[in-house]
Amino acid sequence: NAGVTQTPKFRVLKTGQSMTLLCAQDMNHEYMYWYRQDPGMGLRLIHYSVGEGTTAKGEVPDGYNVSRLKKQNFLLGLESAAPSQTSVYFCASSSEEYTEAFFGQGTRLTVV
Amino acid sequence: GNSVTQMEGPVTLSEEAFLTINCTYTATGYPSLFWYVQYPGEGLQLLLKATKADDKGSNKGFEATYRKETTSFHLEKGSVQVSDSAVYFCALSPTGGFKTIFGAGTRLFVKA
Protein backbone atom coordinates (compact mmCIF):
# COMPACT_ATOMS: atom_id res chain seq x y z
CA ASN A 1 0.00 0.00 0.00
CA ALA A 2 1.65 3.20 -1.18
CA GLY A 3 -0.89 5.60 0.36
CA VAL A 4 0.44 9.14 -0.07
CA THR A 5 3.82 9.57 -1.74
CA GLN A 6 5.79 12.81 -1.87
CA THR A 7 8.78 13.62 -4.03
CA PRO A 8 11.45 14.73 -3.47
CA LYS A 9 12.25 13.98 0.19
CA PHE A 10 14.97 16.62 0.49
CA ARG A 11 15.87 19.69 -1.53
CA VAL A 12 18.14 22.70 -1.19
CA LEU A 13 17.29 25.77 -3.26
CA LYS A 14 18.95 29.11 -3.73
CA THR A 15 16.88 32.23 -3.16
CA GLY A 16 14.91 33.04 -6.28
CA GLN A 17 14.92 29.52 -7.73
CA SER A 18 11.72 27.68 -8.49
CA MET A 19 10.65 24.12 -7.86
CA THR A 20 7.64 21.81 -7.80
CA LEU A 21 6.77 19.30 -5.10
CA LEU A 22 4.74 16.32 -6.23
CA CYS A 23 2.15 14.48 -4.17
CA ALA A 24 0.45 11.30 -5.36
CA GLN A 25 -2.24 9.26 -3.59
CA ASP A 26 -3.67 5.91 -4.59
CA MET A 27 -6.72 5.86 -2.31
CA ASN A 28 -9.09 7.68 -4.67
CA HIS A 29 -9.53 10.47 -2.11
CA GLU A 30 -11.44 13.56 -3.10
CA TYR A 31 -9.60 16.01 -0.87
CA MET A 32 -5.91 16.81 -0.90
CA TYR A 33 -3.87 19.30 1.12
CA TRP A 34 -0.47 20.87 1.41
CA TYR A 35 0.79 21.82 4.89
CA ARG A 36 4.00 23.27 6.13
CA GLN A 37 5.46 22.38 9.52
CA ASP A 38 7.64 24.82 11.39
CA PRO A 39 9.02 24.49 14.94
CA GLY A 40 6.48 25.49 17.58
CA MET A 41 3.78 26.28 15.00
CA GLY A 42 2.25 22.92 14.28
CA LEU A 43 0.94 22.38 10.78
CA ARG A 44 -0.37 25.27 8.73
CA LEU A 45 -2.51 24.75 5.65
CA ILE A 46 -1.07 26.26 2.47
CA HIS A 47 -3.56 25.21 -0.22
CA TYR A 48 -6.11 22.48 -0.62
CA SER A 49 -8.28 20.84 -3.26
CA VAL A 50 -11.77 19.38 -3.04
CA GLY A 51 -11.55 17.52 -6.33
CA GLU A 52 -9.87 17.24 -9.71
CA GLY A 53 -9.43 20.63 -11.32
CA THR A 54 -10.15 22.59 -8.11
CA THR A 55 -7.83 24.43 -5.73
CA ALA A 56 -8.33 26.86 -2.86
CA LYS A 57 -6.19 28.95 -0.52
CA GLY A 58 -5.50 27.88 3.00
CA GLU A 59 -4.02 29.74 5.93
CA VAL A 60 -0.61 30.65 4.43
CA PRO A 61 -0.89 30.63 0.61
CA ASP A 62 1.43 33.50 -0.31
CA GLY A 63 4.42 32.51 -2.42
CA TYR A 64 2.92 29.15 -3.42
CA ASN A 65 0.79 27.87 -6.27
CA VAL A 66 -0.90 24.52 -6.72
CA SER A 67 -2.54 22.43 -9.41
CA ARG A 68 -4.65 19.32 -9.44
CA LEU A 69 -4.98 18.20 -13.03
CA LYS A 70 -5.56 14.58 -12.04
CA LYS A 71 -7.46 13.32 -9.01
CA GLN A 72 -4.49 11.38 -7.69
CA ASN A 73 -1.91 14.16 -7.96
CA PHE A 74 -1.52 17.51 -6.20
CA LEU A 75 1.44 19.71 -7.11
CA LEU A 76 2.88 22.52 -4.99
CA GLY A 77 4.98 25.12 -6.76
CA LEU A 78 7.35 27.77 -5.49
CA GLU A 79 7.96 30.33 -8.24
CA SER A 80 10.69 32.32 -6.49
CA ALA A 81 11.93 30.66 -3.32
CA ALA A 82 12.68 32.73 -0.21
CA PRO A 83 14.51 31.74 3.00
CA SER A 84 11.17 32.08 4.87
CA GLN A 85 9.97 29.08 2.89
CA THR A 86 12.52 26.82 4.56
CA SER A 87 10.28 24.23 6.18
CA VAL A 88 9.06 20.67 6.11
CA TYR A 89 6.17 20.25 3.68
CA PHE A 90 3.52 17.58 4.07
CA CYS A 91 0.90 16.47 1.63
CA ALA A 92 -2.25 14.80 2.92
CA SER A 93 -5.48 13.40 1.55
CA SER A 94 -8.89 12.52 2.94
CA SER A 95 -12.29 11.39 1.77
CA GLU A 96 -15.90 12.24 2.50
CA GLU A 97 -16.39 8.87 4.13
CA TYR A 98 -13.34 8.92 6.42
CA THR A 99 -12.48 12.41 7.59
CA GLU A 100 -9.05 11.55 8.98
CA ALA A 101 -6.12 12.72 6.90
CA PHE A 102 -3.47 10.41 5.48
CA PHE A 103 -0.03 11.96 5.25
CA GLY A 104 3.02 11.59 3.09
CA GLN A 105 6.52 11.30 4.54
CA GLY A 106 7.30 14.96 4.03
CA THR A 107 9.75 17.05 2.02
CA ARG A 108 12.45 18.95 3.85
CA LEU A 109 13.17 22.13 1.90
CA THR A 110 16.01 24.49 2.68
CA VAL A 111 16.27 27.85 0.91
CA VAL A 112 19.68 29.50 1.18
CA GLY B 1 -13.29 30.27 14.33
CA ASN B 2 -12.10 26.73 14.90
CA SER B 3 -8.92 26.15 16.88
CA VAL B 4 -7.05 23.57 18.91
CA THR B 5 -4.87 24.24 21.95
CA GLN B 6 -2.62 21.59 23.44
CA MET B 7 -0.10 21.63 26.23
CA GLU B 8 3.38 22.76 25.40
CA GLY B 9 6.22 20.33 25.57
CA PRO B 10 8.52 18.75 25.76
CA VAL B 11 7.17 16.20 28.18
CA THR B 12 9.81 13.91 29.65
CA LEU B 13 8.76 10.72 31.43
CA SER B 14 10.37 7.56 32.67
CA GLU B 15 9.33 4.26 31.18
CA GLU B 16 6.08 2.88 32.68
CA ALA B 17 4.96 6.33 33.85
CA PHE B 18 1.42 7.62 33.28
CA LEU B 19 0.96 10.05 30.41
CA THR B 20 -1.55 12.85 29.99
CA ILE B 21 -1.39 15.40 27.19
CA ASN B 22 -4.10 18.03 27.46
CA CYS B 23 -6.06 19.25 24.46
CA THR B 24 -8.95 21.71 24.28
CA TYR B 25 -10.76 22.95 21.23
CA THR B 26 -13.02 25.70 19.96
CA ALA B 27 -15.52 24.83 17.27
CA THR B 28 -19.14 25.24 16.32
CA GLY B 29 -21.37 22.22 16.12
CA TYR B 30 -19.96 18.74 16.56
CA PRO B 31 -16.50 18.35 15.10
CA SER B 32 -14.62 15.07 14.85
CA LEU B 33 -11.55 14.95 17.08
CA PHE B 34 -8.25 13.22 16.44
CA TRP B 35 -4.85 12.48 17.88
CA TYR B 36 -2.03 12.05 15.38
CA VAL B 37 1.49 10.85 16.15
CA GLN B 38 4.68 11.78 14.32
CA TYR B 39 7.75 9.61 14.82
CA PRO B 40 11.17 11.09 13.98
CA GLY B 41 11.66 11.63 10.26
CA GLU B 42 8.15 10.50 9.36
CA GLY B 43 4.81 11.99 8.44
CA LEU B 44 1.84 12.13 10.75
CA GLN B 45 -0.28 9.06 11.26
CA LEU B 46 -3.65 8.75 12.91
CA LEU B 47 -3.46 7.41 16.47
CA LEU B 48 -7.13 7.54 17.46
CA LYS B 49 -10.32 9.45 16.80
CA ALA B 50 -13.77 10.20 18.20
CA THR B 51 -16.68 11.50 16.19
CA LYS B 52 -19.31 12.41 18.81
CA ALA B 53 -19.64 13.49 22.41
CA ASP B 54 -18.68 10.89 25.05
CA ASP B 55 -17.02 8.67 22.45
CA LYS B 56 -13.73 7.16 23.56
CA GLY B 57 -11.05 6.60 20.97
CA SER B 58 -8.35 4.06 21.76
CA ASN B 59 -5.33 2.50 20.07
CA LYS B 60 -1.98 1.01 21.17
CA GLY B 61 -2.82 1.62 24.84
CA PHE B 62 -3.65 5.30 24.26
CA GLU B 63 -7.12 6.65 25.04
CA ALA B 64 -8.98 9.94 24.69
CA THR B 65 -12.60 10.82 25.48
CA TYR B 66 -14.60 13.45 23.59
CA ARG B 67 -15.88 15.81 26.32
CA LYS B 68 -18.23 18.38 24.84
CA GLU B 69 -19.05 20.01 28.18
CA THR B 70 -15.39 20.91 28.71
CA THR B 71 -14.46 21.03 24.98
CA SER B 72 -11.56 18.70 25.68
CA PHE B 73 -9.94 15.58 24.22
CA HIS B 74 -7.04 14.72 26.53
CA LEU B 75 -4.69 11.91 25.53
CA GLU B 76 -3.77 9.32 28.18
CA LYS B 77 -1.69 6.18 28.45
CA GLY B 78 -1.24 4.17 31.59
CA SER B 79 2.34 3.01 31.04
CA VAL B 80 4.54 4.63 28.41
CA GLN B 81 7.41 2.93 26.61
CA VAL B 82 10.58 4.31 25.06
CA SER B 83 9.05 3.58 21.66
CA ASP B 84 6.26 6.09 22.41
CA SER B 85 8.75 8.95 22.10
CA ALA B 86 7.30 11.12 19.34
CA VAL B 87 5.37 14.33 18.69
CA TYR B 88 1.63 14.14 19.35
CA PHE B 89 -0.86 16.41 17.60
CA CYS B 90 -4.43 17.04 18.65
CA ALA B 91 -6.70 17.96 15.74
CA LEU B 92 -10.29 18.57 14.74
CA SER B 93 -12.33 18.31 11.57
CA PRO B 94 -15.30 20.72 11.57
CA THR B 95 -18.88 19.56 11.28
CA GLY B 96 -19.68 18.55 7.72
CA GLY B 97 -16.28 19.70 6.57
CA PHE B 98 -12.75 18.70 6.05
CA LYS B 99 -9.55 20.78 6.36
CA THR B 100 -8.27 19.28 9.59
CA ILE B 101 -7.07 21.90 12.08
CA PHE B 102 -4.03 20.96 14.13
CA GLY B 103 -2.65 21.96 17.49
CA ALA B 104 1.00 22.97 17.78
CA GLY B 105 2.11 19.48 18.82
CA THR B 106 3.60 18.11 22.05
CA ARG B 107 6.94 16.36 22.00
CA LEU B 108 7.20 13.36 24.33
CA PHE B 109 10.51 11.88 25.48
CA VAL B 110 10.43 8.58 27.35
CA LYS B 111 13.60 7.55 29.21
CA ALA B 112 14.54 3.93 29.87
GROMACS .gro file of C-alpha atoms in nm:
model
  224
    1ASN     CA    1   0.000   0.000   0.000
    2ALA     CA    2   0.165   0.320  -0.118
    3GLY     CA    3  -0.089   0.560   0.036
    4VAL     CA    4   0.044   0.914  -0.007
    5THR     CA    5   0.382   0.957  -0.174
    6GLN     CA    6   0.579   1.281  -0.187
    7THR     CA    7   0.878   1.362  -0.403
    8PRO     CA    8   1.145   1.473  -0.347
    9LYS     CA    9   1.225   1.398   0.019
   10PHE     CA   10   1.497   1.662   0.049
   11ARG     CA   11   1.587   1.969  -0.153
   12VAL     CA   12   1.814   2.270  -0.119
   13LEU     CA   13   1.729   2.577  -0.326
   14LYS     CA   14   1.895   2.911  -0.373
   15THR     CA   15   1.688   3.223  -0.316
   16GLY     CA   16   1.491   3.304  -0.628
   17GLN     CA   17   1.492   2.952  -0.773
   18SER     CA   18   1.172   2.768  -0.849
   19MET     CA   19   1.065   2.412  -0.786
   20THR     CA   20   0.764   2.181  -0.780
   21LEU     CA   21   0.677   1.930  -0.510
   22LEU     CA   22   0.474   1.632  -0.623
   23CYS     CA   23   0.215   1.448  -0.417
   24ALA     CA   24   0.045   1.130  -0.536
   25GLN     CA   25  -0.224   0.926  -0.359
   26ASP     CA   26  -0.367   0.591  -0.459
   27MET     CA   27  -0.672   0.586  -0.231
   28ASN     CA   28  -0.909   0.768  -0.467
   29HIS     CA   29  -0.953   1.047  -0.211
   30GLU     CA   30  -1.144   1.356  -0.310
   31TYR     CA   31  -0.960   1.601  -0.087
   32MET     CA   32  -0.591   1.681  -0.090
   33TYR     CA   33  -0.387   1.930   0.112
   34TRP     CA   34  -0.047   2.087   0.141
   35TYR     CA   35   0.079   2.182   0.489
   36ARG     CA   36   0.400   2.327   0.613
   37GLN     CA   37   0.546   2.238   0.952
   38ASP     CA   38   0.764   2.482   1.139
   39PRO     CA   39   0.902   2.449   1.494
   40GLY     CA   40   0.648   2.549   1.758
   41MET     CA   41   0.378   2.628   1.500
   42GLY     CA   42   0.225   2.292   1.428
   43LEU     CA   43   0.094   2.238   1.078
   44ARG     CA   44  -0.037   2.527   0.873
   45LEU     CA   45  -0.251   2.475   0.565
   46ILE     CA   46  -0.107   2.626   0.247
   47HIS     CA   47  -0.356   2.521  -0.022
   48TYR     CA   48  -0.611   2.248  -0.062
   49SER     CA   49  -0.828   2.084  -0.326
   50VAL     CA   50  -1.177   1.938  -0.304
   51GLY     CA   51  -1.155   1.752  -0.633
   52GLU     CA   52  -0.987   1.724  -0.971
   53GLY     CA   53  -0.943   2.063  -1.132
   54THR     CA   54  -1.015   2.259  -0.811
   55THR     CA   55  -0.783   2.443  -0.573
   56ALA     CA   56  -0.833   2.686  -0.286
   57LYS     CA   57  -0.619   2.895  -0.052
   58GLY     CA   58  -0.550   2.788   0.300
   59GLU     CA   59  -0.402   2.974   0.593
   60VAL     CA   60  -0.061   3.065   0.443
   61PRO     CA   61  -0.089   3.063   0.061
   62ASP     CA   62   0.143   3.350  -0.031
   63GLY     CA   63   0.442   3.251  -0.242
   64TYR     CA   64   0.292   2.915  -0.342
   65ASN     CA   65   0.079   2.787  -0.627
   66VAL     CA   66  -0.090   2.452  -0.672
   67SER     CA   67  -0.254   2.243  -0.941
   68ARG     CA   68  -0.465   1.932  -0.944
   69LEU     CA   69  -0.498   1.820  -1.303
   70LYS     CA   70  -0.556   1.458  -1.204
   71LYS     CA   71  -0.746   1.332  -0.901
   72GLN     CA   72  -0.449   1.138  -0.769
   73ASN     CA   73  -0.191   1.416  -0.796
   74PHE     CA   74  -0.152   1.751  -0.620
   75LEU     CA   75   0.144   1.971  -0.711
   76LEU     CA   76   0.288   2.252  -0.499
   77GLY     CA   77   0.498   2.512  -0.676
   78LEU     CA   78   0.735   2.777  -0.549
   79GLU     CA   79   0.796   3.033  -0.824
   80SER     CA   80   1.069   3.232  -0.649
   81ALA     CA   81   1.193   3.066  -0.332
   82ALA     CA   82   1.268   3.273  -0.021
   83PRO     CA   83   1.451   3.174   0.300
   84SER     CA   84   1.117   3.208   0.487
   85GLN     CA   85   0.997   2.908   0.289
   86THR     CA   86   1.252   2.682   0.456
   87SER     CA   87   1.028   2.423   0.618
   88VAL     CA   88   0.906   2.067   0.611
   89TYR     CA   89   0.617   2.025   0.368
   90PHE     CA   90   0.352   1.758   0.407
   91CYS     CA   91   0.090   1.647   0.163
   92ALA     CA   92  -0.225   1.480   0.292
   93SER     CA   93  -0.548   1.340   0.155
   94SER     CA   94  -0.889   1.252   0.294
   95SER     CA   95  -1.229   1.139   0.177
   96GLU     CA   96  -1.590   1.224   0.250
   97GLU     CA   97  -1.639   0.887   0.413
   98TYR     CA   98  -1.334   0.892   0.642
   99THR     CA   99  -1.248   1.241   0.759
  100GLU     CA  100  -0.905   1.155   0.898
  101ALA     CA  101  -0.612   1.272   0.690
  102PHE     CA  102  -0.347   1.041   0.548
  103PHE     CA  103  -0.003   1.196   0.525
  104GLY     CA  104   0.302   1.159   0.309
  105GLN     CA  105   0.652   1.130   0.454
  106GLY     CA  106   0.730   1.496   0.403
  107THR     CA  107   0.975   1.705   0.202
  108ARG     CA  108   1.245   1.895   0.385
  109LEU     CA  109   1.317   2.213   0.190
  110THR     CA  110   1.601   2.449   0.268
  111VAL     CA  111   1.627   2.785   0.091
  112VAL     CA  112   1.968   2.950   0.118
  113GLY     CA  113  -1.329   3.027   1.433
  114ASN     CA  114  -1.210   2.673   1.490
  115SER     CA  115  -0.892   2.615   1.688
  116VAL     CA  116  -0.705   2.357   1.891
  117THR     CA  117  -0.487   2.424   2.195
  118GLN     CA  118  -0.262   2.159   2.344
  119MET     CA  119  -0.010   2.163   2.623
  120GLU     CA  120   0.338   2.276   2.540
  121GLY     CA  121   0.622   2.033   2.557
  122PRO     CA  122   0.852   1.875   2.576
  123VAL     CA  123   0.717   1.620   2.818
  124THR     CA  124   0.981   1.391   2.965
  125LEU     CA  125   0.876   1.072   3.143
  126SER     CA  126   1.037   0.756   3.267
  127GLU     CA  127   0.933   0.426   3.118
  128GLU     CA  128   0.608   0.288   3.268
  129ALA     CA  129   0.496   0.633   3.385
  130PHE     CA  130   0.142   0.762   3.328
  131LEU     CA  131   0.096   1.005   3.041
  132THR     CA  132  -0.155   1.285   2.999
  133ILE     CA  133  -0.139   1.540   2.719
  134ASN     CA  134  -0.410   1.803   2.746
  135CYS     CA  135  -0.606   1.925   2.446
  136THR     CA  136  -0.895   2.171   2.428
  137TYR     CA  137  -1.076   2.295   2.123
  138THR     CA  138  -1.302   2.570   1.996
  139ALA     CA  139  -1.552   2.483   1.727
  140THR     CA  140  -1.914   2.524   1.632
  141GLY     CA  141  -2.137   2.222   1.612
  142TYR     CA  142  -1.996   1.874   1.656
  143PRO     CA  143  -1.650   1.835   1.510
  144SER     CA  144  -1.462   1.507   1.485
  145LEU     CA  145  -1.155   1.495   1.708
  146PHE     CA  146  -0.825   1.322   1.644
  147TRP     CA  147  -0.485   1.248   1.788
  148TYR     CA  148  -0.203   1.205   1.538
  149VAL     CA  149   0.149   1.085   1.615
  150GLN     CA  150   0.468   1.178   1.432
  151TYR     CA  151   0.775   0.961   1.482
  152PRO     CA  152   1.117   1.109   1.398
  153GLY     CA  153   1.166   1.163   1.026
  154GLU     CA  154   0.815   1.050   0.936
  155GLY     CA  155   0.481   1.199   0.844
  156LEU     CA  156   0.184   1.213   1.075
  157GLN     CA  157  -0.028   0.906   1.126
  158LEU     CA  158  -0.365   0.875   1.291
  159LEU     CA  159  -0.346   0.741   1.647
  160LEU     CA  160  -0.713   0.754   1.746
  161LYS     CA  161  -1.032   0.945   1.680
  162ALA     CA  162  -1.377   1.020   1.820
  163THR     CA  163  -1.668   1.150   1.619
  164LYS     CA  164  -1.931   1.241   1.881
  165ALA     CA  165  -1.964   1.349   2.241
  166ASP     CA  166  -1.868   1.089   2.505
  167ASP     CA  167  -1.702   0.867   2.245
  168LYS     CA  168  -1.373   0.716   2.356
  169GLY     CA  169  -1.105   0.660   2.097
  170SER     CA  170  -0.835   0.406   2.176
  171ASN     CA  171  -0.533   0.250   2.007
  172LYS     CA  172  -0.198   0.101   2.117
  173GLY     CA  173  -0.282   0.162   2.484
  174PHE     CA  174  -0.365   0.530   2.426
  175GLU     CA  175  -0.712   0.665   2.504
  176ALA     CA  176  -0.898   0.994   2.469
  177THR     CA  177  -1.260   1.082   2.548
  178TYR     CA  178  -1.460   1.345   2.359
  179ARG     CA  179  -1.588   1.581   2.632
  180LYS     CA  180  -1.823   1.838   2.484
  181GLU     CA  181  -1.905   2.001   2.818
  182THR     CA  182  -1.539   2.091   2.871
  183THR     CA  183  -1.446   2.103   2.498
  184SER     CA  184  -1.156   1.870   2.568
  185PHE     CA  185  -0.994   1.558   2.422
  186HIS     CA  186  -0.704   1.472   2.653
  187LEU     CA  187  -0.469   1.191   2.553
  188GLU     CA  188  -0.377   0.932   2.818
  189LYS     CA  189  -0.169   0.618   2.845
  190GLY     CA  190  -0.124   0.417   3.159
  191SER     CA  191   0.234   0.301   3.104
  192VAL     CA  192   0.454   0.463   2.841
  193GLN     CA  193   0.741   0.293   2.661
  194VAL     CA  194   1.058   0.431   2.506
  195SER     CA  195   0.905   0.358   2.166
  196ASP     CA  196   0.626   0.609   2.241
  197SER     CA  197   0.875   0.895   2.210
  198ALA     CA  198   0.730   1.112   1.934
  199VAL     CA  199   0.537   1.433   1.869
  200TYR     CA  200   0.163   1.414   1.935
  201PHE     CA  201  -0.086   1.641   1.760
  202CYS     CA  202  -0.443   1.704   1.865
  203ALA     CA  203  -0.670   1.796   1.574
  204LEU     CA  204  -1.029   1.857   1.474
  205SER     CA  205  -1.233   1.831   1.157
  206PRO     CA  206  -1.530   2.072   1.157
  207THR     CA  207  -1.888   1.956   1.128
  208GLY     CA  208  -1.968   1.855   0.772
  209GLY     CA  209  -1.628   1.970   0.657
  210PHE     CA  210  -1.275   1.870   0.605
  211LYS     CA  211  -0.955   2.078   0.636
  212THR     CA  212  -0.827   1.928   0.959
  213ILE     CA  213  -0.707   2.190   1.208
  214PHE     CA  214  -0.403   2.096   1.413
  215GLY     CA  215  -0.265   2.196   1.749
  216ALA     CA  216   0.100   2.297   1.778
  217GLY     CA  217   0.211   1.948   1.882
  218THR     CA  218   0.360   1.811   2.205
  219ARG     CA  219   0.694   1.636   2.200
  220LEU     CA  220   0.720   1.336   2.433
  221PHE     CA  221   1.051   1.188   2.548
  222VAL     CA  222   1.043   0.858   2.735
  223LYS     CA  223   1.360   0.755   2.921
  224ALA     CA  224   1.454   0.393   2.987
   0.00000   0.00000   0.00000
